Amino acid sequence: MTKKLKILVVAGDGIGPEVTGEAVRVLKSVAELGGYDFQFQERPIGGVAIKAHGSPLPVETLDVALASDAVLLGAVGSNEFNALPPDQRPEAGLLKLRNALGGFANLRPAFAWPSLSSNSPLRPEVVEGADILFVRELLGGLYFGQPRQWDKEANAAWNTMRYTRDEVARVARVAFELAVKRRKKVTSVDKANVLEVSQLWRATVTEIAKQYPGVALEHQYVDACAMHLMNTPRNFDVVLTENLFGDILSDEAAVITGSLGMLPSATIGGAVNLYEPVHGSAPDIAGKSIANPLGAILTAAMLLRYSAGLEDDANAIEAAVRKVLNEGYRTADLGRGVASAKVLSTREMGGRVHAALNELIDRRQAMHAV
Ligand code: IPM
Ligand code: MN
């Protein structure tokens, strides 16, 4: 257990600052109630960093990130930069940061919160009980493979999907270790009927699986997986996949939870863990205080779990979110299907979670005192 943490907050673009503000408020309150020493610093990333410093990842931001115990990110991306090539866009700042921090296993839980089952466009009986943990490889594949280019003269462009055996093995081990503590099933997702890189992926995952005889391994092609996720989401436990497939499937899985705004993530395995909600900068609703802060708040819970081993506090945050949802509180994205929904602003939703959390921690402390 670590009770002292240096946390870098890179709130970024769009709704990033609004939702991150609520996550930080929750973390500060956990620190105060638990007597922990959390130090927060803030630095720019993404579009705001391009504007202020001419780079989506200023050197200073990276230096502070590398000297931190954990990095909490809001979102990057802004329509202003749509005409720029990938390596100059806000997103490039995030990709550089991921690469520099070294975390290769991006954990993205997609959990069907019981009180949100009518919020999903899928039938409640399909989504109820679904509890999936995506383990998305984050440092390889098309995102980072070389060569990559848009050759304007040839009127052609290419990217490279490349993995080494060791890159696959290390993320597979993370998936199996997590499956041991869950329902003991790993679904590895690839396109091994077409791609050599997927054949390497499948062979490597099969080899690593031998070290985990208690965990069932199944392989699915990514196209079939996309369908099964909607048809039978309850059949999945841990889903292990490469970078781009994981990006796509985790957005799809948001449908199970009711909203992309509910999904947190943690990236582990490197020098410094990186925590970011799965949703993006949502420029259309930025600055209106209607964004859902729960993805960011649940991301803060993951930070406590994976960077500090503060499991009780992480659980308390998740329990507080559950309580607020059970009481019928919603943000605008969660309004569907609940006639009596009490629709809150970003700040009000953060405040509700904050109050529920304080109550839960108070009660826990009172119990420990007797
Ligand atoms: C995500 C995002 C990022 C990704 C973008 C912003 C680079 O979509 O975290 O899912 O593609 O990884
Ligand atoms: Mn994405």
mmCIF file of C-alpha atoms and ligand atoms in Angstrom:
data_model
loop_
_atom_site.group_PDB
_atom_site.id
_atom_site.type_symbol
_atom_site.label_atom_id
_atom_site.label_comp_id
_atom_site.label_asym_id
_atom_site.label_seq_id
_atom_site.Cartn_x
_atom_site.Cartn_y
_atom_site.Cartn_z
ATOM 1 C CA MET A 1 0.000 0.000 0.000
ATOM 2 C CA THR A 2 1.324 3.448 -0.907
ATOM 3 C CA LYS A 3 -0.090 6.421 0.918
ATOM 4 C CA LYS A 4 2.089 9.004 -0.735
ATOM 5 C CA LEU A 5 1.545 9.720 -4.421
ATOM 6 C CA LYS A 6 2.724 12.326 -6.883
ATOM 7 C CA ILE A 7 -0.042 12.603 -9.460
ATOM 8 C CA LEU A 8 0.299 14.529 -12.691
ATOM 9 C CA VAL A 9 -3.023 15.750 -14.066
ATOM 10 C CA VAL A 10 -3.072 16.349 -17.810
ATOM 11 C CA ALA A 11 -6.654 17.412 -18.371
ATOM 12 C CA GLY A 12 -6.213 18.196 -22.078
ATOM 13 C CA ASP A 13 -8.973 19.219 -24.465
ATOM 14 C CA GLY A 14 -12.741 19.488 -24.714
ATOM 15 C CA ILE A 15 -14.533 17.975 -21.744
ATOM 16 C CA GLY A 16 -11.186 16.779 -20.323
ATOM 17 C CA PRO A 17 -10.848 19.582 -17.739
ATOM 18 C CA GLU A 18 -14.486 19.312 -16.611
ATOM 19 C CA VAL A 19 -14.484 15.568 -15.953
ATOM 20 C CA THR A 20 -10.940 15.486 -14.595
ATOM 21 C CA GLY A 21 -11.839 18.208 -12.116
ATOM 22 C CA GLU A 22 -14.436 15.884 -10.595
ATOM 23 C CA ALA A 23 -12.009 12.943 -10.506
ATOM 24 C CA VAL A 24 -9.414 15.079 -8.716
ATOM 25 C CA ARG A 25 -12.021 16.273 -6.225
ATOM 26 C CA VAL A 26 -12.794 12.650 -5.383
ATOM 27 C CA LEU A 27 -9.095 11.778 -5.027
ATOM 28 C CA LYS A 28 -8.515 14.760 -2.747
ATOM 29 C CA SER A 29 -11.356 13.699 -0.564
ATOM 30 C CA VAL A 30 -10.016 10.114 -0.339
ATOM 31 C CA ALA A 31 -6.633 11.552 0.683
ATOM 32 C CA GLU A 32 -8.150 13.758 3.326
ATOM 33 C CA LEU A 33 -10.311 11.043 4.832
ATOM 34 C CA GLY A 34 -7.539 8.452 4.756
ATOM 35 C CA GLY A 35 -4.751 10.757 5.873
ATOM 36 C CA TYR A 36 -2.807 10.119 2.630
ATOM 37 C CA ASP A 37 -0.342 12.491 1.062
ATOM 38 C CA PHE A 38 -1.372 12.998 -2.580
ATOM 39 C CA GLN A 39 0.397 15.803 -4.428
ATOM 40 C CA PHE A 40 -1.147 17.078 -7.634
ATOM 41 C CA GLN A 41 0.524 18.923 -10.470
ATOM 42 C CA GLU A 42 -1.081 20.067 -13.719
ATOM 43 C CA ARG A 43 0.475 20.344 -17.163
ATOM 44 C CA PRO A 44 -0.840 20.856 -20.716
ATOM 45 C CA ILE A 45 -1.239 18.125 -23.339
ATOM 46 C CA GLY A 46 -3.014 17.869 -26.693
ATOM 47 C CA GLY A 47 -4.602 20.828 -28.460
ATOM 48 C CA VAL A 48 -4.206 23.201 -25.524
ATOM 49 C CA ALA A 49 -0.479 22.387 -25.463
ATOM 50 C CA ILE A 50 -0.149 22.984 -29.209
ATOM 51 C CA LYS A 51 -1.679 26.417 -28.718
ATOM 52 C CA ALA A 52 0.396 27.387 -25.699
ATOM 53 C CA HIS A 53 3.706 25.700 -26.526
ATOM 54 C CA GLY A 54 3.573 24.596 -30.173
ATOM 55 C CA SER A 55 3.720 20.918 -29.254
ATOM 56 C CA PRO A 56 1.033 18.382 -28.237
ATOM 57 C CA LEU A 57 3.430 17.009 -25.612
ATOM 58 C CA PRO A 58 5.743 19.744 -24.292
ATOM 59 C CA VAL A 59 9.062 18.503 -22.889
ATOM 60 C CA GLU A 60 8.098 19.873 -19.499
ATOM 61 C CA THR A 61 4.878 17.862 -19.404
ATOM 62 C CA LEU A 62 6.786 14.705 -20.253
ATOM 63 C CA ASP A 63 9.495 15.400 -17.658
ATOM 64 C CA VAL A 64 6.947 15.905 -14.891
ATOM 65 C CA ALA A 65 5.050 12.802 -16.051
ATOM 66 C CA LEU A 66 8.179 10.663 -15.808
ATOM 67 C CA ALA A 67 8.877 11.979 -12.310
ATOM 68 C CA SER A 68 5.319 11.199 -11.116
ATOM 69 C CA ASP A 69 3.842 8.070 -9.561
ATOM 70 C CA ALA A 70 0.763 8.224 -11.762
ATOM 71 C CA VAL A 71 -0.596 10.314 -14.620
ATOM 72 C CA LEU A 72 -4.297 11.147 -14.842
ATOM 73 C CA LEU A 73 -5.431 12.253 -18.285
ATOM 74 C CA GLY A 74 -8.738 13.834 -19.344
ATOM 75 C CA ALA A 75 -8.958 13.734 -23.127
ATOM 76 C CA VAL A 76 -7.150 15.006 -26.206
ATOM 77 C CA GLY A 77 -8.483 16.041 -29.594
ATOM 78 C CA SER A 78 -9.983 19.134 -31.126
ATOM 79 C CA ASN A 79 -11.620 19.797 -34.497
ATOM 80 C CA GLU A 80 -9.349 22.787 -35.012
ATOM 81 C CA PHE A 81 -6.481 20.462 -35.861
ATOM 82 C CA ASN A 82 -8.340 18.107 -38.187
ATOM 83 C CA ALA A 83 -6.341 19.168 -41.223
ATOM 84 C CA LEU A 84 -2.977 18.331 -39.631
ATOM 85 C CA PRO A 85 -1.093 15.089 -40.287
ATOM 86 C CA PRO A 86 -1.263 12.499 -37.488
ATOM 87 C CA ASP A 87 2.154 13.336 -36.038
ATOM 88 C CA GLN A 88 1.200 16.971 -35.382
ATOM 89 C CA ARG A 89 -2.260 16.477 -33.999
ATOM 90 C CA PRO A 90 -3.320 16.576 -30.333
ATOM 91 C CA GLU A 91 -3.586 12.768 -30.382
ATOM 92 C CA ALA A 92 0.146 12.542 -31.145
ATOM 93 C CA GLY A 93 0.817 14.013 -27.708
ATOM 94 C CA LEU A 94 -1.069 11.201 -26.036
ATOM 95 C CA LEU A 95 0.614 8.524 -28.141
ATOM 96 C CA LYS A 96 4.046 9.948 -27.318
ATOM 97 C CA LEU A 97 3.156 10.045 -23.653
ATOM 98 C CA ARG A 98 1.949 6.429 -23.704
ATOM 99 C CA ASN A 99 5.131 5.358 -25.415
ATOM 100 C CA ALA A 100 7.391 7.263 -23.029
ATOM 101 C CA LEU A 101 5.649 5.989 -19.901
ATOM 102 C CA GLY A 102 5.963 2.456 -21.252
ATOM 103 C CA GLY A 103 2.669 0.963 -20.093
ATOM 104 C CA PHE A 104 1.721 -1.716 -22.594
ATOM 105 C CA ALA A 105 -1.414 -3.170 -21.000
ATOM 106 C CA ASN A 106 -4.466 -0.944 -21.162
ATOM 107 C CA LEU A 107 -7.212 -2.267 -18.890
ATOM 108 C CA ARG A 108 -10.704 -1.198 -19.914
ATOM 109 C CA PRO A 109 -13.497 -2.644 -17.800
ATOM 110 C CA ALA A 110 -16.956 -2.569 -19.368
ATOM 111 C CA PHE A 111 -19.420 -3.265 -16.613
ATOM 112 C CA ALA A 112 -23.198 -3.316 -16.895
ATOM 113 C CA TRP A 113 -24.214 -1.259 -13.868
ATOM 114 C CA PRO A 114 -27.481 -2.842 -12.684
ATOM 115 C CA SER A 115 -29.397 0.418 -12.511
ATOM 116 C CA LEU A 116 -28.313 1.372 -16.038
ATOM 117 C CA SER A 117 -29.584 -1.744 -17.804
ATOM 118 C CA SER A 118 -32.535 0.141 -19.287
ATOM 119 C CA ASN A 119 -30.155 2.797 -20.507
ATOM 120 C CA SER A 120 -28.513 0.479 -23.016
ATOM 121 C CA PRO A 121 -30.115 0.221 -26.456
ATOM 122 C CA LEU A 122 -29.658 -3.545 -25.980
ATOM 123 C CA ARG A 123 -32.371 -5.384 -24.079
ATOM 124 C CA PRO A 124 -31.873 -5.446 -20.293
ATOM 125 C CA GLU A 125 -31.868 -9.250 -20.230
ATOM 126 C CA VAL A 126 -28.949 -9.225 -22.690
ATOM 127 C CA VAL A 127 -26.740 -6.765 -20.821
ATOM 128 C CA GLU A 128 -27.610 -7.585 -17.207
ATOM 129 C CA GLY A 129 -24.669 -9.204 -15.452
ATOM 130 C CA ALA A 130 -22.148 -8.379 -18.179
ATOM 131 C CA ASP A 131 -18.716 -7.707 -16.696
ATOM 132 C CA ILE A 132 -15.911 -7.582 -19.230
ATOM 133 C CA LEU A 133 -12.306 -6.551 -18.806
ATOM 134 C CA PHE A 134 -10.580 -5.595 -22.029
ATOM 135 C CA VAL A 135 -6.813 -5.899 -22.000
ATOM 136 C CA ARG A 136 -5.782 -3.801 -24.965
ATOM 137 C CA GLU A 137 -2.139 -3.903 -26.085
ATOM 138 C CA LEU A 138 -1.208 -0.224 -26.187
ATOM 139 C CA LEU A 139 2.279 0.216 -27.607
ATOM 140 C CA GLY A 140 2.314 -1.854 -30.787
ATOM 141 C CA GLY A 141 0.334 -2.589 -33.906
ATOM 142 C CA LEU A 142 -0.765 -0.003 -36.435
ATOM 143 C CA TYR A 143 -0.424 2.869 -33.973
ATOM 144 C CA PHE A 144 3.343 2.605 -33.791
ATOM 145 C CA GLY A 145 4.471 0.248 -36.585
ATOM 146 C CA GLN A 146 6.967 1.448 -39.170
ATOM 147 C CA PRO A 147 6.929 2.214 -42.045
ATOM 148 C CA ARG A 148 3.991 4.581 -42.110
ATOM 149 C CA GLN A 149 3.386 7.260 -44.678
ATOM 150 C CA TRP A 150 0.995 9.100 -46.936
ATOM 151 C CA ASP A 151 2.916 9.348 -50.181
ATOM 152 C CA LYS A 152 1.145 12.188 -51.969
ATOM 153 C CA GLU A 153 2.953 11.635 -55.261
ATOM 154 C CA ALA A 154 2.104 7.975 -55.434
ATOM 155 C CA ASN A 155 -1.368 8.733 -54.139
ATOM 156 C CA ALA A 156 -0.956 5.900 -51.688
ATOM 157 C CA ALA A 157 -0.667 5.552 -47.941
ATOM 158 C CA TRP A 158 0.353 2.759 -45.601
ATOM 159 C CA ASN A 159 0.693 1.780 -41.970
ATOM 160 C CA THR A 160 2.291 -1.306 -40.508
ATOM 161 C CA MET A 161 0.755 -3.739 -38.077
ATOM 162 C CA ARG A 162 3.772 -5.245 -36.379
ATOM 163 C CA TYR A 163 4.203 -7.273 -33.191
ATOM 164 C CA THR A 164 7.092 -9.210 -31.766
ATOM 165 C CA ARG A 165 6.559 -12.408 -29.817
ATOM 166 C CA ASP A 166 7.719 -10.696 -26.621
ATOM 167 C CA GLU A 167 5.291 -7.804 -27.027
ATOM 168 C CA VAL A 168 2.444 -10.273 -27.298
ATOM 169 C CA ALA A 169 3.719 -12.480 -24.471
ATOM 170 C CA ARG A 170 3.979 -9.675 -21.920
ATOM 171 C CA VAL A 171 0.466 -8.368 -22.465
ATOM 172 C CA ALA A 172 -0.910 -11.928 -22.576
ATOM 173 C CA ARG A 173 0.606 -12.569 -19.139
ATOM 174 C CA VAL A 174 -1.186 -9.508 -17.745
ATOM 175 C CA ALA A 175 -4.485 -10.784 -19.166
ATOM 176 C CA PHE A 176 -4.041 -14.264 -17.665
ATOM 177 C CA GLU A 177 -2.963 -12.900 -14.267
ATOM 178 C CA LEU A 178 -6.111 -10.765 -14.174
ATOM 179 C CA ALA A 179 -8.296 -13.667 -15.337
ATOM 180 C CA VAL A 180 -7.011 -15.786 -12.432
ATOM 181 C CA LYS A 181 -8.567 -13.256 -10.062
ATOM 182 C CA ARG A 182 -11.816 -13.055 -12.041
ATOM 183 C CA ARG A 183 -13.931 -15.707 -13.801
ATOM 184 C CA LYS A 184 -10.901 -17.500 -15.261
ATOM 185 C CA LYS A 185 -11.568 -17.048 -18.938
ATOM 186 C CA VAL A 186 -9.542 -15.234 -21.592
ATOM 187 C CA THR A 187 -10.936 -14.512 -25.044
ATOM 188 C CA SER A 188 -8.086 -13.600 -27.365
ATOM 189 C CA VAL A 189 -9.205 -11.586 -30.364
ATOM 190 C CA ASP A 190 -7.355 -11.521 -33.675
ATOM 191 C CA LYS A 191 -7.765 -11.893 -37.438
ATOM 192 C CA ALA A 192 -5.646 -15.021 -37.809
ATOM 193 C CA ASN A 193 -7.578 -16.163 -40.879
ATOM 194 C CA VAL A 194 -6.045 -13.253 -42.815
ATOM 195 C CA LEU A 195 -3.075 -11.665 -41.011
ATOM 196 C CA GLU A 196 0.362 -13.125 -40.241
ATOM 197 C CA VAL A 197 0.646 -10.784 -37.291
ATOM 198 C CA SER A 198 -2.508 -12.380 -35.885
ATOM 199 C CA GLN A 199 -1.060 -15.840 -36.397
ATOM 200 C CA LEU A 200 1.944 -14.845 -34.301
ATOM 201 C CA TRP A 201 -0.471 -13.349 -31.782
ATOM 202 C CA ARG A 202 -2.524 -16.544 -31.549
ATOM 203 C CA ALA A 203 0.506 -18.837 -31.300
ATOM 204 C CA THR A 204 2.036 -16.708 -28.554
ATOM 205 C CA VAL A 205 -1.155 -16.425 -26.515
ATOM 206 C CA THR A 206 -1.637 -20.202 -26.793
ATOM 207 C CA GLU A 207 1.908 -20.721 -25.537
ATOM 208 C CA ILE A 208 1.473 -18.357 -22.543
ATOM 209 C CA ALA A 209 -1.879 -19.985 -21.699
ATOM 210 C CA LYS A 210 -0.030 -23.228 -20.852
ATOM 211 C CA GLN A 211 1.345 -21.503 -17.757
ATOM 212 C CA TYR A 212 -2.233 -20.855 -16.592
ATOM 213 C CA PRO A 213 -3.971 -24.227 -16.649
ATOM 214 C CA GLY A 214 -6.789 -22.882 -14.468
ATOM 215 C CA VAL A 215 -7.777 -20.300 -17.062
ATOM 216 C CA ALA A 216 -9.853 -21.218 -20.120
ATOM 217 C CA LEU A 217 -8.594 -19.702 -23.367
ATOM 218 C CA GLU A 218 -10.743 -19.131 -26.412
ATOM 219 C CA HIS A 219 -9.840 -17.419 -29.679
ATOM 220 C CA GLN A 220 -12.229 -15.271 -31.665
ATOM 221 C CA TYR A 221 -11.846 -13.430 -34.924
ATOM 222 C CA VAL A 222 -12.392 -9.741 -34.417
ATOM 223 C CA ASP A 223 -15.413 -9.547 -36.723
ATOM 224 C CA ALA A 224 -17.158 -12.382 -34.898
ATOM 225 C CA CYS A 225 -16.188 -10.886 -31.545
ATOM 226 C CA ALA A 226 -17.824 -7.586 -32.500
ATOM 227 C CA MET A 227 -21.076 -9.467 -32.993
ATOM 228 C CA HIS A 228 -20.819 -11.727 -29.941
ATOM 229 C CA LEU A 229 -20.210 -8.683 -27.740
ATOM 230 C CA MET A 230 -23.666 -7.400 -28.627
ATOM 231 C CA ASN A 231 -25.415 -10.795 -28.685
ATOM 232 C CA THR A 232 -23.972 -12.461 -25.600
ATOM 233 C CA PRO A 233 -21.903 -9.956 -23.615
ATOM 234 C CA ARG A 234 -22.176 -12.110 -20.493
ATOM 235 C CA ASN A 235 -20.050 -14.833 -22.116
ATOM 236 C CA PHE A 236 -16.935 -12.660 -21.887
ATOM 237 C CA ASP A 237 -14.587 -12.273 -18.939
ATOM 238 C CA VAL A 238 -11.144 -10.995 -19.994
ATOM 239 C CA VAL A 239 -10.807 -9.952 -23.642
ATOM 240 C CA LEU A 240 -7.197 -9.771 -24.811
ATOM 241 C CA THR A 241 -6.450 -7.991 -28.062
ATOM 242 C CA GLU A 242 -4.090 -5.809 -30.044
ATOM 243 C CA ASN A 243 -4.074 -2.032 -30.128
ATOM 244 C CA LEU A 244 -6.539 -1.058 -32.867
ATOM 245 C CA PHE A 245 -8.944 -3.968 -32.328
ATOM 246 C CA GLY A 246 -9.019 -3.022 -28.630
ATOM 247 C CA ASP A 247 -9.695 0.616 -29.439
ATOM 248 C CA ILE A 248 -12.667 -0.318 -31.594
ATOM 249 C CA LEU A 249 -14.118 -3.102 -29.437
ATOM 250 C CA SER A 250 -13.931 -1.081 -26.224
ATOM 251 C CA ASP A 251 -16.012 1.718 -27.771
ATOM 252 C CA GLU A 252 -18.464 -0.904 -28.965
ATOM 253 C CA ALA A 253 -18.636 -2.392 -25.476
ATOM 254 C CA ALA A 254 -19.681 1.003 -24.142
ATOM 255 C CA VAL A 255 -23.111 0.179 -25.547
ATOM 256 C CA ILE A 256 -23.391 -2.531 -22.884
ATOM 257 C CA THR A 257 -22.772 -0.022 -20.089
ATOM 258 C CA GLY A 258 -25.210 2.495 -21.533
ATOM 259 C CA SER A 259 -22.718 5.227 -22.358
ATOM 260 C CA LEU A 260 -19.119 5.732 -23.378
ATOM 261 C CA GLY A 261 -19.028 8.230 -20.527
ATOM 262 C CA MET A 262 -19.040 5.347 -18.017
ATOM 263 C CA LEU A 263 -15.791 3.677 -19.120
ATOM 264 C CA PRO A 264 -12.518 4.072 -17.208
ATOM 265 C CA SER A 265 -9.071 2.760 -18.099
ATOM 266 C CA ALA A 266 -5.681 2.111 -16.574
ATOM 267 C CA THR A 267 -2.452 1.469 -18.421
ATOM 268 C CA ILE A 268 0.033 -0.637 -16.506
ATOM 269 C CA GLY A 269 3.341 -2.385 -17.023
ATOM 270 C CA GLY A 270 5.580 0.610 -17.657
ATOM 271 C CA ALA A 271 7.619 3.053 -15.592
ATOM 272 C CA VAL A 272 4.587 5.178 -14.701
ATOM 273 C CA ASN A 273 0.962 4.079 -14.945
ATOM 274 C CA LEU A 274 -1.393 6.190 -17.041
ATOM 275 C CA TYR A 275 -5.081 6.605 -16.259
ATOM 276 C CA GLU A 276 -7.599 7.901 -18.761
ATOM 277 C CA PRO A 277 -11.315 7.556 -19.326
ATOM 278 C CA VAL A 278 -12.100 5.796 -22.614
ATOM 279 C CA HIS A 279 -14.255 8.625 -23.955
ATOM 280 C CA GLY A 280 -12.708 11.396 -25.988
ATOM 281 C CA SER A 281 -12.761 15.182 -25.789
ATOM 282 C CA ALA A 282 -16.399 15.435 -27.040
ATOM 283 C CA PRO A 283 -15.991 18.967 -28.459
ATOM 284 C CA ASP A 284 -19.744 19.207 -29.153
ATOM 285 C CA ILE A 285 -20.577 19.269 -25.438
ATOM 286 C CA ALA A 286 -17.369 20.834 -24.070
ATOM 287 C CA GLY A 287 -17.762 23.744 -21.658
ATOM 288 C CA LYS A 288 -21.474 23.098 -21.069
ATOM 289 C CA SER A 289 -21.024 21.160 -17.833
ATOM 290 C CA ILE A 290 -23.193 18.317 -19.101
ATOM 291 C CA ALA A 291 -20.440 15.733 -19.644
ATOM 292 C CA ASN A 292 -20.551 12.540 -17.600
ATOM 293 C CA PRO A 293 -17.708 12.600 -15.041
ATOM 294 C CA LEU A 294 -18.235 8.987 -13.939
ATOM 295 C CA GLY A 295 -15.744 7.533 -16.440
ATOM 296 C CA ALA A 296 -13.105 9.887 -15.041
ATOM 297 C CA ILE A 297 -14.121 9.198 -11.434
ATOM 298 C CA LEU A 298 -13.967 5.434 -12.006
ATOM 299 C CA THR A 299 -10.569 6.019 -13.593
ATOM 300 C CA ALA A 300 -9.481 7.631 -10.314
ATOM 301 C CA ALA A 301 -10.588 4.431 -8.552
ATOM 302 C CA MET A 302 -8.358 2.437 -10.889
ATOM 303 C CA LEU A 303 -5.491 4.782 -10.051
ATOM 304 C CA LEU A 304 -5.889 4.012 -6.356
ATOM 305 C CA ARG A 305 -6.081 0.285 -7.091
ATOM 306 C CA TYR A 306 -3.159 -0.047 -9.501
ATOM 307 C CA SER A 307 -0.778 2.708 -8.395
ATOM 308 C CA ALA A 308 -1.315 2.665 -4.634
ATOM 309 C CA GLY A 309 -2.874 -0.695 -3.745
ATOM 310 C CA LEU A 310 -5.632 1.229 -1.964
ATOM 311 C CA GLU A 311 -8.211 -1.407 -2.793
ATOM 312 C CA ASP A 312 -10.684 -0.371 -0.065
ATOM 313 C CA ASP A 313 -10.727 3.216 -1.303
ATOM 314 C CA ALA A 314 -11.070 2.129 -4.928
ATOM 315 C CA ASN A 315 -14.005 -0.063 -3.902
ATOM 316 C CA ALA A 316 -15.506 2.837 -1.969
ATOM 317 C CA ILE A 317 -15.458 5.060 -5.058
ATOM 318 C CA GLU A 318 -17.132 2.340 -7.109
ATOM 319 C CA ALA A 319 -19.719 1.791 -4.366
ATOM 320 C CA ALA A 320 -20.403 5.542 -4.265
ATOM 321 C CA VAL A 321 -20.997 5.566 -8.030
ATOM 322 C CA ARG A 322 -23.319 2.587 -7.697
ATOM 323 C CA LYS A 323 -25.282 4.324 -4.930
ATOM 324 C CA VAL A 324 -25.732 7.541 -6.882
ATOM 325 C CA LEU A 325 -26.906 5.615 -9.952
ATOM 326 C CA ASN A 326 -29.257 3.512 -7.826
ATOM 327 C CA GLU A 327 -30.790 6.711 -6.485
ATOM 328 C CA GLY A 328 -31.715 7.650 -10.046
ATOM 329 C CA TYR A 329 -29.167 10.383 -10.665
ATOM 330 C CA ARG A 330 -28.018 10.643 -14.269
ATOM 331 C CA THR A 331 -26.054 12.872 -16.577
ATOM 332 C CA ALA A 332 -27.600 13.775 -19.945
ATOM 333 C CA ASP A 333 -25.958 10.828 -21.761
ATOM 334 C CA LEU A 334 -27.632 8.416 -19.308
ATOM 335 C CA GLY A 335 -31.170 9.734 -19.574
ATOM 336 C CA ARG A 336 -32.561 7.051 -21.854
ATOM 337 C CA GLY A 337 -35.237 4.710 -20.526
ATOM 338 C CA VAL A 338 -35.595 6.272 -17.086
ATOM 339 C CA ALA A 339 -38.671 8.459 -16.887
ATOM 340 C CA SER A 340 -37.839 9.556 -13.350
ATOM 341 C CA ALA A 341 -34.155 10.264 -14.067
ATOM 342 C CA LYS A 342 -32.770 13.200 -12.158
ATOM 343 C CA VAL A 343 -30.467 14.760 -14.738
ATOM 344 C CA LEU A 344 -27.469 16.503 -13.224
ATOM 345 C CA SER A 345 -24.643 18.678 -14.485
ATOM 346 C CA THR A 346 -21.056 17.419 -14.477
ATOM 347 C CA ARG A 347 -20.358 19.259 -11.269
ATOM 348 C CA GLU A 348 -23.548 18.110 -9.544
ATOM 349 C CA MET A 349 -22.874 14.483 -10.457
ATOM 350 C CA GLY A 350 -19.333 14.808 -9.102
ATOM 351 C CA GLY A 351 -20.788 16.345 -5.957
ATOM 352 C CA ARG A 352 -23.228 13.451 -5.469
ATOM 353 C CA VAL A 353 -20.440 10.885 -5.773
ATOM 354 C CA HIS A 354 -18.287 12.956 -3.470
ATOM 355 C CA ALA A 355 -21.012 13.061 -0.801
ATOM 356 C CA ALA A 356 -21.771 9.325 -1.105
ATOM 357 C CA LEU A 357 -18.074 8.541 -0.862
ATOM 358 C CA ASN A 358 -17.576 10.629 2.242
ATOM 359 C CA GLU A 359 -20.463 8.821 3.875
ATOM 360 C CA LEU A 360 -19.085 5.395 2.963
ATOM 361 C CA ILE A 361 -15.578 6.172 4.180
ATOM 362 C CA ASP A 362 -16.901 7.734 7.386
ATOM 363 C CA ARG A 363 -18.889 4.601 8.050
ATOM 364 C CA ARG A 364 -15.883 2.382 7.313
ATOM 365 C CA GLN A 365 -13.740 4.403 9.700
ATOM 366 C CA ALA A 366 -16.390 4.266 12.387
ATOM 367 C CA MET A 367 -16.494 0.487 12.039
ATOM 368 C CA HIS A 368 -12.742 0.212 12.345
ATOM 369 C CA ALA A 369 -12.801 2.417 15.432
ATOM 370 C CA VAL A 370 -15.006 0.030 17.456
HETATM 371 C C1 IPM B 1 -8.625 5.946 -26.929
HETATM 372 C C2 IPM B 1 -8.563 7.033 -27.949
HETATM 373 C C3 IPM B 1 -7.114 7.204 -28.414
HETATM 374 C C4 IPM B 1 -6.699 5.900 -29.072
HETATM 375 C C5 IPM B 1 -6.853 8.409 -29.342
HETATM 376 C C6 IPM B 1 -7.327 9.690 -28.733
HETATM 377 C C7 IPM B 1 -5.416 8.480 -29.733
HETATM 378 O O1 IPM B 1 -9.436 6.783 -28.997
HETATM 379 O O2 IPM B 1 -7.905 6.029 -25.921
HETATM 380 O O3 IPM B 1 -9.383 4.987 -27.109
HETATM 381 O O4 IPM B 1 -6.983 5.681 -30.254
HETATM 382 O O5 IPM B 1 -6.047 5.104 -28.399
HETATM 383 MN MN MN B 2 -10.728 5.036 -28.655
#
